[in-house]
XYZ file of C-alpha atoms in Angstrom:
577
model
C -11.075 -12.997 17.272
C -11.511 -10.467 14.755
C -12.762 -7.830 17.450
C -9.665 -9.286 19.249
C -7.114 -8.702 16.012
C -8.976 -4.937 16.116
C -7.760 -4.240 19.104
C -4.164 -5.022 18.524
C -3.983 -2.862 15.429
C -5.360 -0.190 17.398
C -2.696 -0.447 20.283
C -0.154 -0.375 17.308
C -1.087 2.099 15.841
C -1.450 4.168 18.857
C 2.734 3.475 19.621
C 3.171 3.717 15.974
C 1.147 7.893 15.792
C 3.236 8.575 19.474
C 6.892 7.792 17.810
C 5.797 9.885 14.607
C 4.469 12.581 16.810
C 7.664 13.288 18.262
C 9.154 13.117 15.000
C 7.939 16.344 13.691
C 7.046 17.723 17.440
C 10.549 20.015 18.380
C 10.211 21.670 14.937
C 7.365 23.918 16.108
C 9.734 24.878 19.510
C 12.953 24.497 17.808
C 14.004 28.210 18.312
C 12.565 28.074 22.123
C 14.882 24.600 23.125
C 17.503 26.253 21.588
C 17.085 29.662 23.582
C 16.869 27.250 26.749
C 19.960 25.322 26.196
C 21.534 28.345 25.269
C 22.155 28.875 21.558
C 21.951 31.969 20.166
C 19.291 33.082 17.652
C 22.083 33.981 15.221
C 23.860 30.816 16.024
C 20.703 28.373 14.993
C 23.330 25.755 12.834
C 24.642 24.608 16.569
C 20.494 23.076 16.635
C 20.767 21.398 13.672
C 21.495 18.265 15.392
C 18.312 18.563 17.969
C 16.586 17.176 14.624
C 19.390 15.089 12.976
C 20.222 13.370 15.943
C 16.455 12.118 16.337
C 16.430 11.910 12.673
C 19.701 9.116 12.610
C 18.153 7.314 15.507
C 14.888 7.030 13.854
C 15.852 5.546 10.714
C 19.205 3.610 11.863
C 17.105 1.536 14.129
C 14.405 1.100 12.573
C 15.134 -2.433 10.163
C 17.189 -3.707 12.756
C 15.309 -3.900 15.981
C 12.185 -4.956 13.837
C 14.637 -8.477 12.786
C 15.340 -8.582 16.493
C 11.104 -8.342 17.408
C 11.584 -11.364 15.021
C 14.307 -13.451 17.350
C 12.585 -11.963 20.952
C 8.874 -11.422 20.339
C 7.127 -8.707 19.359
C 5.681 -7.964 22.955
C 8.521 -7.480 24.703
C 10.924 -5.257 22.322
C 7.489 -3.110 21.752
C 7.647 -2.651 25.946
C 11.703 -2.086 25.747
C 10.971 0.663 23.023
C 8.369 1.796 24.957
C 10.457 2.303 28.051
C 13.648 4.261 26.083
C 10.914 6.700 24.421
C 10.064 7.698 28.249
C 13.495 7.580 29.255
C 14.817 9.971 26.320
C 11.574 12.234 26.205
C 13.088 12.880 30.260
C 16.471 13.134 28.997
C 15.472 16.010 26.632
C 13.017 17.551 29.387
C 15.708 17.866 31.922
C 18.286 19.252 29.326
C 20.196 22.207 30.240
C 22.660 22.218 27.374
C 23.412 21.095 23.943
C 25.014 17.723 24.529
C 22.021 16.235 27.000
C 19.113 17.625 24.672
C 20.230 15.773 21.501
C 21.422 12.348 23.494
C 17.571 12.650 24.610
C 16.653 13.061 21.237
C 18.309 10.431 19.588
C 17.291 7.887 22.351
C 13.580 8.742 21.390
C 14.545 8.562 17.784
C 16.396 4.686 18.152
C 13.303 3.970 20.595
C 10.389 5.400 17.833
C 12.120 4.414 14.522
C 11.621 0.703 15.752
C 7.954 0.488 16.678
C 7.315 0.981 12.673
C 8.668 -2.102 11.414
C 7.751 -4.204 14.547
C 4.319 -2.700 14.322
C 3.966 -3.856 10.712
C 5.446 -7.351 11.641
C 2.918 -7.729 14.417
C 0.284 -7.327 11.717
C 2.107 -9.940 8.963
C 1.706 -12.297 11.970
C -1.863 -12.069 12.867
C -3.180 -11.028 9.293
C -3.346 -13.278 6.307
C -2.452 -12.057 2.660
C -6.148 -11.165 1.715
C -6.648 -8.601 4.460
C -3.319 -7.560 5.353
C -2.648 -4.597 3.111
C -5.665 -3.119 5.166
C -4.374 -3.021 8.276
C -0.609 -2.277 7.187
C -3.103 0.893 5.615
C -4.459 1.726 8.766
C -0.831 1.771 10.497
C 0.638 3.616 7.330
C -1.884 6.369 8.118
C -1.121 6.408 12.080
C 2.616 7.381 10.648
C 1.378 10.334 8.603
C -1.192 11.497 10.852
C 1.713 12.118 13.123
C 3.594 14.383 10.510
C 0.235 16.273 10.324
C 0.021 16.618 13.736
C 3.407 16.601 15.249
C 3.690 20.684 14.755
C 0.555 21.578 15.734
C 0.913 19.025 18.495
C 3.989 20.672 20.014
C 2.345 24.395 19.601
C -0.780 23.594 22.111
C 1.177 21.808 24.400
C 4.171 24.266 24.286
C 1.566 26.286 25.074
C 0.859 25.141 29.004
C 1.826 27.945 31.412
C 5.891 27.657 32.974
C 5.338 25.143 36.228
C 8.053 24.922 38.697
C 7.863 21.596 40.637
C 10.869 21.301 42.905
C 13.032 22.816 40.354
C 12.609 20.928 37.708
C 10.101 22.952 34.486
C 7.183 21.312 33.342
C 5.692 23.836 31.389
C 6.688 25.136 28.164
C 8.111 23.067 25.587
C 9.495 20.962 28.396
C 5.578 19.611 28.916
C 5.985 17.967 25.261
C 8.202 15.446 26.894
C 6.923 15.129 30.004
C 3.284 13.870 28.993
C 5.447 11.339 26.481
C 6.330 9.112 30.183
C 2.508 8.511 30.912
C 1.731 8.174 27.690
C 3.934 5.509 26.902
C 2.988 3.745 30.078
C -0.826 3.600 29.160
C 0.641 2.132 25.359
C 3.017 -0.212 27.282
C -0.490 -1.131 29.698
C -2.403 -1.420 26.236
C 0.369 -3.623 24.329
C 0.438 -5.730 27.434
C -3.251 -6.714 27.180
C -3.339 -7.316 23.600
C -0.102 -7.775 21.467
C 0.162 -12.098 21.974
C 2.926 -12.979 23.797
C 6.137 -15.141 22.454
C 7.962 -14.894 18.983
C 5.911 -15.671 15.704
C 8.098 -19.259 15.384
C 6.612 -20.300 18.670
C 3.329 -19.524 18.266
C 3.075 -21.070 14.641
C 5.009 -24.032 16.405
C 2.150 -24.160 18.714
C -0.204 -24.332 16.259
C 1.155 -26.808 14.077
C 1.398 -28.777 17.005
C -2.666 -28.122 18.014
C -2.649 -29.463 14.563
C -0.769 -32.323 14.254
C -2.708 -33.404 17.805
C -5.410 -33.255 16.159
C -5.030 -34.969 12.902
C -3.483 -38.298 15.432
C -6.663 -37.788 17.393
C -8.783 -38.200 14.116
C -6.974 -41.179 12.982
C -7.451 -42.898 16.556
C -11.007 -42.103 16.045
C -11.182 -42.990 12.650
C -9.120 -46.101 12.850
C -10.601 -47.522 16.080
C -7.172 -47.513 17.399
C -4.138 -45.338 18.087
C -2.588 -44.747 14.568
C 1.278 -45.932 14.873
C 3.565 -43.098 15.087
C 4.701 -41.363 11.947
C 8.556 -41.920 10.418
C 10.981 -38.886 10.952
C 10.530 -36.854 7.993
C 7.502 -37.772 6.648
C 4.481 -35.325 5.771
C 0.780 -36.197 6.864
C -2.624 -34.217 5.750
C -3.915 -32.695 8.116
C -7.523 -30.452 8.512
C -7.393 -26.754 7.693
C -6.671 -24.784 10.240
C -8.663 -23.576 12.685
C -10.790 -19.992 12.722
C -8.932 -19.301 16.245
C -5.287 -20.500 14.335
C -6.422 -18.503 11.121
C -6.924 -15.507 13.490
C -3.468 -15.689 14.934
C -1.863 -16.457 11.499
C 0.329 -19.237 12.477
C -0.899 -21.890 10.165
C -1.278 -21.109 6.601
C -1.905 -24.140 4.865
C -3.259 -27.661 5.532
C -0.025 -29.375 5.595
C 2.576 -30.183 8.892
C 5.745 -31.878 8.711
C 7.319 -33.637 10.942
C 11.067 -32.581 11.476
C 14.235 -34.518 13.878
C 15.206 -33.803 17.183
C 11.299 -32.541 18.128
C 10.942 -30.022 15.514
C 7.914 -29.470 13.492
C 8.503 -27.432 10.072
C 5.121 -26.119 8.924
C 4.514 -25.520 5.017
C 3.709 -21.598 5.154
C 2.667 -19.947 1.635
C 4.097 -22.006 -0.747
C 7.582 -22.503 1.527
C 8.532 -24.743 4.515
C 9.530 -23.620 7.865
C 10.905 -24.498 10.579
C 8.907 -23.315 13.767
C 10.690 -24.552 16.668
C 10.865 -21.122 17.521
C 12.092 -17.487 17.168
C 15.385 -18.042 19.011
C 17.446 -18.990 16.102
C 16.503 -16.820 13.795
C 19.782 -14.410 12.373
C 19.625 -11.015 12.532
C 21.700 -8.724 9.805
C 23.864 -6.885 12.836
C 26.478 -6.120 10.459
C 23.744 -4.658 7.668
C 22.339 -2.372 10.543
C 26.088 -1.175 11.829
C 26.969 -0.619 8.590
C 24.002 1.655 7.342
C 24.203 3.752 10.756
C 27.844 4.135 10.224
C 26.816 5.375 6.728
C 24.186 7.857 7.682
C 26.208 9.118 11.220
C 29.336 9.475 8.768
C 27.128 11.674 6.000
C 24.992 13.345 8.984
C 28.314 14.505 10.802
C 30.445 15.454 7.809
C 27.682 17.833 6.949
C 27.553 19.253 10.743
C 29.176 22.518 10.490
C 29.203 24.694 14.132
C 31.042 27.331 13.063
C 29.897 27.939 8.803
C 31.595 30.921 9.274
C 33.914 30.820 6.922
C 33.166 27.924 5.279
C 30.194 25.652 3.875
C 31.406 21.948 5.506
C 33.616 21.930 8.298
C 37.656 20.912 8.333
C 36.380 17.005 8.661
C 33.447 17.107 6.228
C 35.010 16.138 3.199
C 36.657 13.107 4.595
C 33.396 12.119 6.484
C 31.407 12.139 3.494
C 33.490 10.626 1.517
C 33.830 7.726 3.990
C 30.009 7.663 4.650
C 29.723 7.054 1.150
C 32.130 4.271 1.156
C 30.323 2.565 4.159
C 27.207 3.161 1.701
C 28.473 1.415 -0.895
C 29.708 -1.441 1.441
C 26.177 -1.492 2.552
C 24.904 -2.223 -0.604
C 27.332 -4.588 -1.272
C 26.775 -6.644 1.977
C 22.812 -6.596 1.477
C 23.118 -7.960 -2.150
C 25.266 -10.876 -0.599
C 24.256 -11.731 2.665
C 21.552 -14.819 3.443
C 19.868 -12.268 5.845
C 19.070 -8.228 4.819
C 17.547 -5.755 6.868
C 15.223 -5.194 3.776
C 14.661 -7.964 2.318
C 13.380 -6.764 -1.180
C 15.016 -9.413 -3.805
C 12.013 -10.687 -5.506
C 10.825 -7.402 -6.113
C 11.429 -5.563 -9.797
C 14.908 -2.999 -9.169
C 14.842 -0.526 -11.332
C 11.565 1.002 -10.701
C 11.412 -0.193 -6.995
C 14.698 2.187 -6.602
C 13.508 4.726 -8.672
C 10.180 4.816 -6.408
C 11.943 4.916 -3.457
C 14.034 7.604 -4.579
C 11.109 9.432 -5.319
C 10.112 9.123 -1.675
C 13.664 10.341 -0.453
C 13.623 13.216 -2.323
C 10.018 13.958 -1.176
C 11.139 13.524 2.368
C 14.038 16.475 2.134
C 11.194 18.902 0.634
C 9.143 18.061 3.381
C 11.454 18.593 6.496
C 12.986 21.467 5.472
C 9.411 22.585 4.957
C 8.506 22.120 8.438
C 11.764 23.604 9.905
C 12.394 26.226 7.845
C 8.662 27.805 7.413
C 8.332 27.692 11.340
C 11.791 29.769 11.782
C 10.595 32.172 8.946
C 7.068 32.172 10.959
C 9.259 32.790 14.489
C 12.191 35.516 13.019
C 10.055 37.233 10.713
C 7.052 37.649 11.722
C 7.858 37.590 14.938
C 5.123 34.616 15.902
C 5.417 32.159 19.001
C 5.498 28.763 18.794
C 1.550 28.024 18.427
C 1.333 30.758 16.143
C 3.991 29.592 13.532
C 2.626 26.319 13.694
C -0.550 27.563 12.825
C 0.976 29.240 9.806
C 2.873 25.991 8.583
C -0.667 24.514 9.377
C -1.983 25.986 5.848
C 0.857 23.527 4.144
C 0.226 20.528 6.241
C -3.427 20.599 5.881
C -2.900 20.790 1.737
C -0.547 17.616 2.208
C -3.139 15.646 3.979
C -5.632 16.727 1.444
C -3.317 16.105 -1.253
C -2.123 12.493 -0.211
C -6.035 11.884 -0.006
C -6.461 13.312 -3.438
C -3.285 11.519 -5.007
C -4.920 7.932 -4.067
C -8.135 8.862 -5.899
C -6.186 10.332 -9.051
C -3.382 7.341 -8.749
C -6.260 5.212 -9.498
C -7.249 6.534 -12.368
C -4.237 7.860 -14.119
C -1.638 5.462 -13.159
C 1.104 6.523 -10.436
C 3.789 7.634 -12.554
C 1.532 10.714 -13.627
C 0.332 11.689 -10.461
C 4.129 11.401 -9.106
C 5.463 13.179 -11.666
C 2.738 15.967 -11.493
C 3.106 16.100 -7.463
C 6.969 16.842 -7.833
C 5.945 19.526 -10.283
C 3.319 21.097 -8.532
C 5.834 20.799 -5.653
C 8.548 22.577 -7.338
C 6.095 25.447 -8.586
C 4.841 26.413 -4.833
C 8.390 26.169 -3.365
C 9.518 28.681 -6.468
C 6.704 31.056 -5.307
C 8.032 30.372 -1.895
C 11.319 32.236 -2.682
C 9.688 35.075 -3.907
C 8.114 36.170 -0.578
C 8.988 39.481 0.239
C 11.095 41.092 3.111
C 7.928 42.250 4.722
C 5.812 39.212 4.795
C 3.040 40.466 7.000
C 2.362 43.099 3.708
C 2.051 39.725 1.413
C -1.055 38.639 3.106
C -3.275 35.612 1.509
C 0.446 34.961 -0.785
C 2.063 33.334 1.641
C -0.929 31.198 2.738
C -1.651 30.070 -1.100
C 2.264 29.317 -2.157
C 2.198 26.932 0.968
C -1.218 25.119 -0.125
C 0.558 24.831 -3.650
C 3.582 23.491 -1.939
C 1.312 21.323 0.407
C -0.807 19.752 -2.495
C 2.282 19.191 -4.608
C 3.947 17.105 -1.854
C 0.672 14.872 -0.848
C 0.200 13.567 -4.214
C 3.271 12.005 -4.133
C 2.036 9.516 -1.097
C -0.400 7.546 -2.123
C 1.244 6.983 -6.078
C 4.837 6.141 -3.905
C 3.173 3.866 -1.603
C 0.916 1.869 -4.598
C 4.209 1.768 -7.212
C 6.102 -0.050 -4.306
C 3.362 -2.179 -3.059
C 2.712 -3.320 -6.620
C 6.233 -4.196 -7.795
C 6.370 -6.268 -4.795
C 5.275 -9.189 -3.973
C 2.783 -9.973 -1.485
C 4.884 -11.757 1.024
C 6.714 -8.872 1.000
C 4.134 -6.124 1.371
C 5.339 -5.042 4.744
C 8.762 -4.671 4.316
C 7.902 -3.199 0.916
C 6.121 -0.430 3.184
C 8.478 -0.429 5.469
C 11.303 0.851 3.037
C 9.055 3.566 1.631
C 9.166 5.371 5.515
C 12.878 4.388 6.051
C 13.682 6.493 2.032
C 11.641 9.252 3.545
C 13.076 9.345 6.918
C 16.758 9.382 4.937
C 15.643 11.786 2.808
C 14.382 13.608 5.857
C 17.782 13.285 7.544
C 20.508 13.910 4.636
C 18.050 17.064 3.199
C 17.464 18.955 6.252
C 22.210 18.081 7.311
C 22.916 19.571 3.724
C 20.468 22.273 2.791
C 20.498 23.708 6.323
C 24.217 23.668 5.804
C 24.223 25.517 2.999
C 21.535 28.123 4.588
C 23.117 28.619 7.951
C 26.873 28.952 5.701
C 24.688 31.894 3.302
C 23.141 33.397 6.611
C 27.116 33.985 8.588
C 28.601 35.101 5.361
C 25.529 37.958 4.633
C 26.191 38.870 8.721
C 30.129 38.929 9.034
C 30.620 42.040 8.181
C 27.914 43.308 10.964
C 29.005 44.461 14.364
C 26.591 44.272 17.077
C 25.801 47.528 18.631
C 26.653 47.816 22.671
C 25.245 49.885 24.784
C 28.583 51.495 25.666
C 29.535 54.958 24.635
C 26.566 55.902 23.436
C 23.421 58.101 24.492
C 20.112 55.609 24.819
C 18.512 56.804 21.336
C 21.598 56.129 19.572
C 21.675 53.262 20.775
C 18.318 51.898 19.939
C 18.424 53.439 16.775
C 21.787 51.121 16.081
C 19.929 48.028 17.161
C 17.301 48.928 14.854
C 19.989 48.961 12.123
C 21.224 46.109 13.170
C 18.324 44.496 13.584
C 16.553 45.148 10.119
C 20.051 43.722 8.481
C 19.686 40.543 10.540
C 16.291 40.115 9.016
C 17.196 40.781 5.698
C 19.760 38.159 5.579
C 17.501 35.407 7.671
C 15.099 36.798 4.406
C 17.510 35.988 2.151
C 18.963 32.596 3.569
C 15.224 31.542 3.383
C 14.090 32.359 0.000
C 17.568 30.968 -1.196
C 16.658 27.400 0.969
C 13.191 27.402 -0.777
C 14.634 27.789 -4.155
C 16.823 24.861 -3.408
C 14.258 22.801 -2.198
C 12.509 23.743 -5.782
C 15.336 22.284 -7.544
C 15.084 19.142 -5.267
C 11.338 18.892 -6.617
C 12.665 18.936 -9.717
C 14.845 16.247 -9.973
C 12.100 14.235 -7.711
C 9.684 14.821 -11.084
C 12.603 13.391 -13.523
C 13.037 10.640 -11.196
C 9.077 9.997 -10.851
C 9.574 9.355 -14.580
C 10.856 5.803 -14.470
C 8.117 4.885 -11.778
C 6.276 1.845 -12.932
C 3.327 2.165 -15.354
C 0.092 0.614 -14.021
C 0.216 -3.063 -14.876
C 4.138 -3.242 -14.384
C 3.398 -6.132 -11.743
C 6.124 -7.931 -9.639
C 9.180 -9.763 -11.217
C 8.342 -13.516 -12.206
């Protein structure tokens, strides 16, 4: 059973690695989709939402489809996510414009932010407490291998010739979605064979009912004779559990209950249960509608298509201002309501919030990392997409190593100093960052070491995050405790790439209004090239500019992440009794 239990965490964390593939994947061909789906190169703001839209999909689904896995099974709402990942990675391939390339994205986005959660519910189900912050490890590091990947990812495959097949391009960064539809169907194959079938109420109603067989078929055998049947109500000892019921993780203690009207209730870790099955189980619909209204609202209101003239557009005040509302209702509902999306009551506030701040702010650095050093990669140096993933490579490599390192050091200093010190270190490479110099092929190795710095600052912060919430939480709780350290780095993710890229595509119009683009009309050829040239070299000095100005912001976001890592737990700050 264990080789069995093996193999499940495997398939998960296969679906788990393809959703945060595609996460990170369209920032390495960002500037090619938009070429294809024609948006100008000095018009990049109108691709903004090709990553929010995934982005708001990703993170708005993701607690509420994992309480539905809960009411439906795990098995079958893994397959249905499964099957809208293929059908939006063919929305986006087929795109030919703006509107069908980020409906395609945000399908994959609602289809990959759920296979998370349900993943890590699969895995509360078949694991007990002792080894379940192993696995939940395992599928945590399927979800940042993907980040790691994702850009390089996108570069080799973006990297397959231009193939015509009756008219329809599968080459290019088209083949990045394409080889998403059999991919998915060999995960859907693999889930099939392994994830058990039914919701977790029915099989630990099974179970207790194997059990409660069993213990009547050792008093018949005991007693000589049929035992007389047992009041309504009444609670009878029965033998622990099996290894093969201990392997599934449906019966967690030695004691059944009988219930009315055919029900058995099953006393699971200290609490009773009913387990007549997953089907009545409530799911916070009005938590989830409320917290995608929030982030759509906030995501929108900082959508600006034309920053000409101005930083938000005509709506974006009101929108923010009403996202935030709808935030604050949010929070309001999930204090009061019997069911949250995150269920994180019995866990300490003020430094759980202050962790998973930590992890938001971390998450803005980090995307606007990966977008922004693959367009300077693409407009300055004048790299395609394999080779500016290979120079964002240098950061994502120190981040890996970092996060690796930041577990070690966590252990011995305590989080809150390696959290604090990663946010530092953070803001100190992105501060070097916006120094780089117009010519950045001239800068040689500087570029390479102010993105290890940058790297090495963010990766510390993983591991000390991760461990802070884990251990202010308790161990029921582990999962969703996990859980909401992803969803505060997707939002991060998603609110710090909508506002800083605001602000940088706003700085890049207003350095280029004042620019008229030379025409090849009225003018002999070298005058004309020598024009473009002009043109040209003041285009790159204000995409030089908006940069270095993003990177300085994202310093100051470091910043307050380090104040913030402040009131992380000390070690030995345990759970709330």
């Amino acid at each position: 059973m264990r080789r069995a239990r093996r193999v499940v965490l495997g398939a998960g964390g296969a679906v788990v690695l393809l959703a945060a593939l595609d996460a990170y994947v369209v920032v390495t061909v960002l500037v090619d989709v938009a070429a294809d789906v024609g948006i100008p190169l000095n018009r990049l703001e109108r691709a903004t939402p090709i990553v929010t839209g995934f982005l708001l999909g990703y993170v708005a689904a993701m607690p509420l489809l994992g309480q539905l896995s809960d009411r439906f099974g795990r098995r079958p709402l893994i397959h249905a996510c499964l099957a809208a990942f293929a059908l939006g990675s063919v929305l986006t391939a087929l795109s030919a414009g703006e509107v069908m390339v980020v409906a395609g994205r945000t399908v994959q986005g609602v289809a990959g932010g759920a296979l998370l959660p349900i993943t890590m519910a699969l895995i509360g189900d078949l694991w007990d407490e002792h080894e379940r912050p192993v696995a939940l490890g395992a599928v945590g590091a399927a979800q940042e291998l993907g980040s790691a990947l994702g850009p390089l990812y996108g570069g080799v495959v973006a990297g397959i010739p231009a193939t015509v097949v009756a008219g329809v391009e599968l080459g290019g960064w088209h083949a990045i979605f394409w080889i998403n539809v059999p991919l998915a169907a060999l995960a859907a194959v693999a889930v099939h064979l392994t994830v058990p079938s039914g919701t977790p109420g029915e099989r630990r109603q099974d179970a207790a009912t194997r059990t409660h067989g069993t213990v009547n078929a050792a008093s018949r055998v005991s007693g000589g004779t049929e035992a007389a049947p047992q009041a309504v109500g009444t609670t009878e000892p029965a033998p622990r559990p099996t290894a093969a019921a201990a392997e599934t993780g449906a019966v967690e203690t030695a004691e059944v209950e009988t219930g009315g009207a055919g029900a058995v209730v099953a006393d699971l870790g200290g609490r009773k249960e009913s387990v007549r099955g997953g089907a009545g189980r409530r799911v916070d619909v009005t938590g989830g509608a409320l917290l995608a209204l929030a982030l759509g609202l906030l995501v929108v209101g900082l959508y600006n298509p034309d920053p000409t003239e101005s930083l938000l557009p005509p709506w974006g005040l009101a929108l923010i201002a009403a996202g935030l509302v709808a935030g604050g209702i949010f929070v309001w509902w999930e204090i009061r309501s019997p069911v949250r999306l995150l269920d994180l009551s019995a866990a300490r506030k003020g430094p759980l919030l202050a962790t998973l701040a930590v992890s938001f702010l971390a998450g803005a650095a980090l995307l606007v990392t990966m977008v922004f050093v693959q367009l300077t990669a693409q407009t300055l140096l004048g790299e395609d997409a394999l080779g500016a993933s290979l120079v964002l490579a240098r950061f994502l490599a120190a981040l890996t190593a970092g996060a690796l390192l930041g577990g070690v050091i966590g252990r011995a200093l305590g989080e809150r100093v390696v959290a604090v010190a990663g946010m530092a270190v953070g803001a100190a490479g992105y501060w070097l960052m916006s120094r780089w110099p117009l010519d950045l092929e001239s800068a040689g190795l500087v570029v390479d070491l102010d993105l290890v710095v940058a790297g090495l600052g963010l990766g510390l912060v993983i591991a000390p995050v991760s461990s802070a919430v884990l251990r202010v939480s308790p161990a029921a709780q582990h999962g969703v405790a996990s859980a909401a350290v992803v969803v505060a780095r997707m939002m991060g993710m998603l609110i710090g790439i909508a506002a800083v890229s605001a602000w940088g595509f706003h700085r890049f119009q207003s350095l280029t209004a004042h620019l008229d683009t030379p025409l090849p009309f009225g003018v002999d050829a070298v005058t004309y090239q020598r024009q473009l040239a002009e043109y040209t070299a003041k285009v790159q000095a204000a995409l030089h500019t908006e940069y270095t100005e993003m990177f300085l912001v994202t310093a100051f976001i470091c910043l307050v992440g380090a104040a913030v890592a402040l009131m992380v737990p000390r070690a030995g700050a345990g759970v709330r009794r």
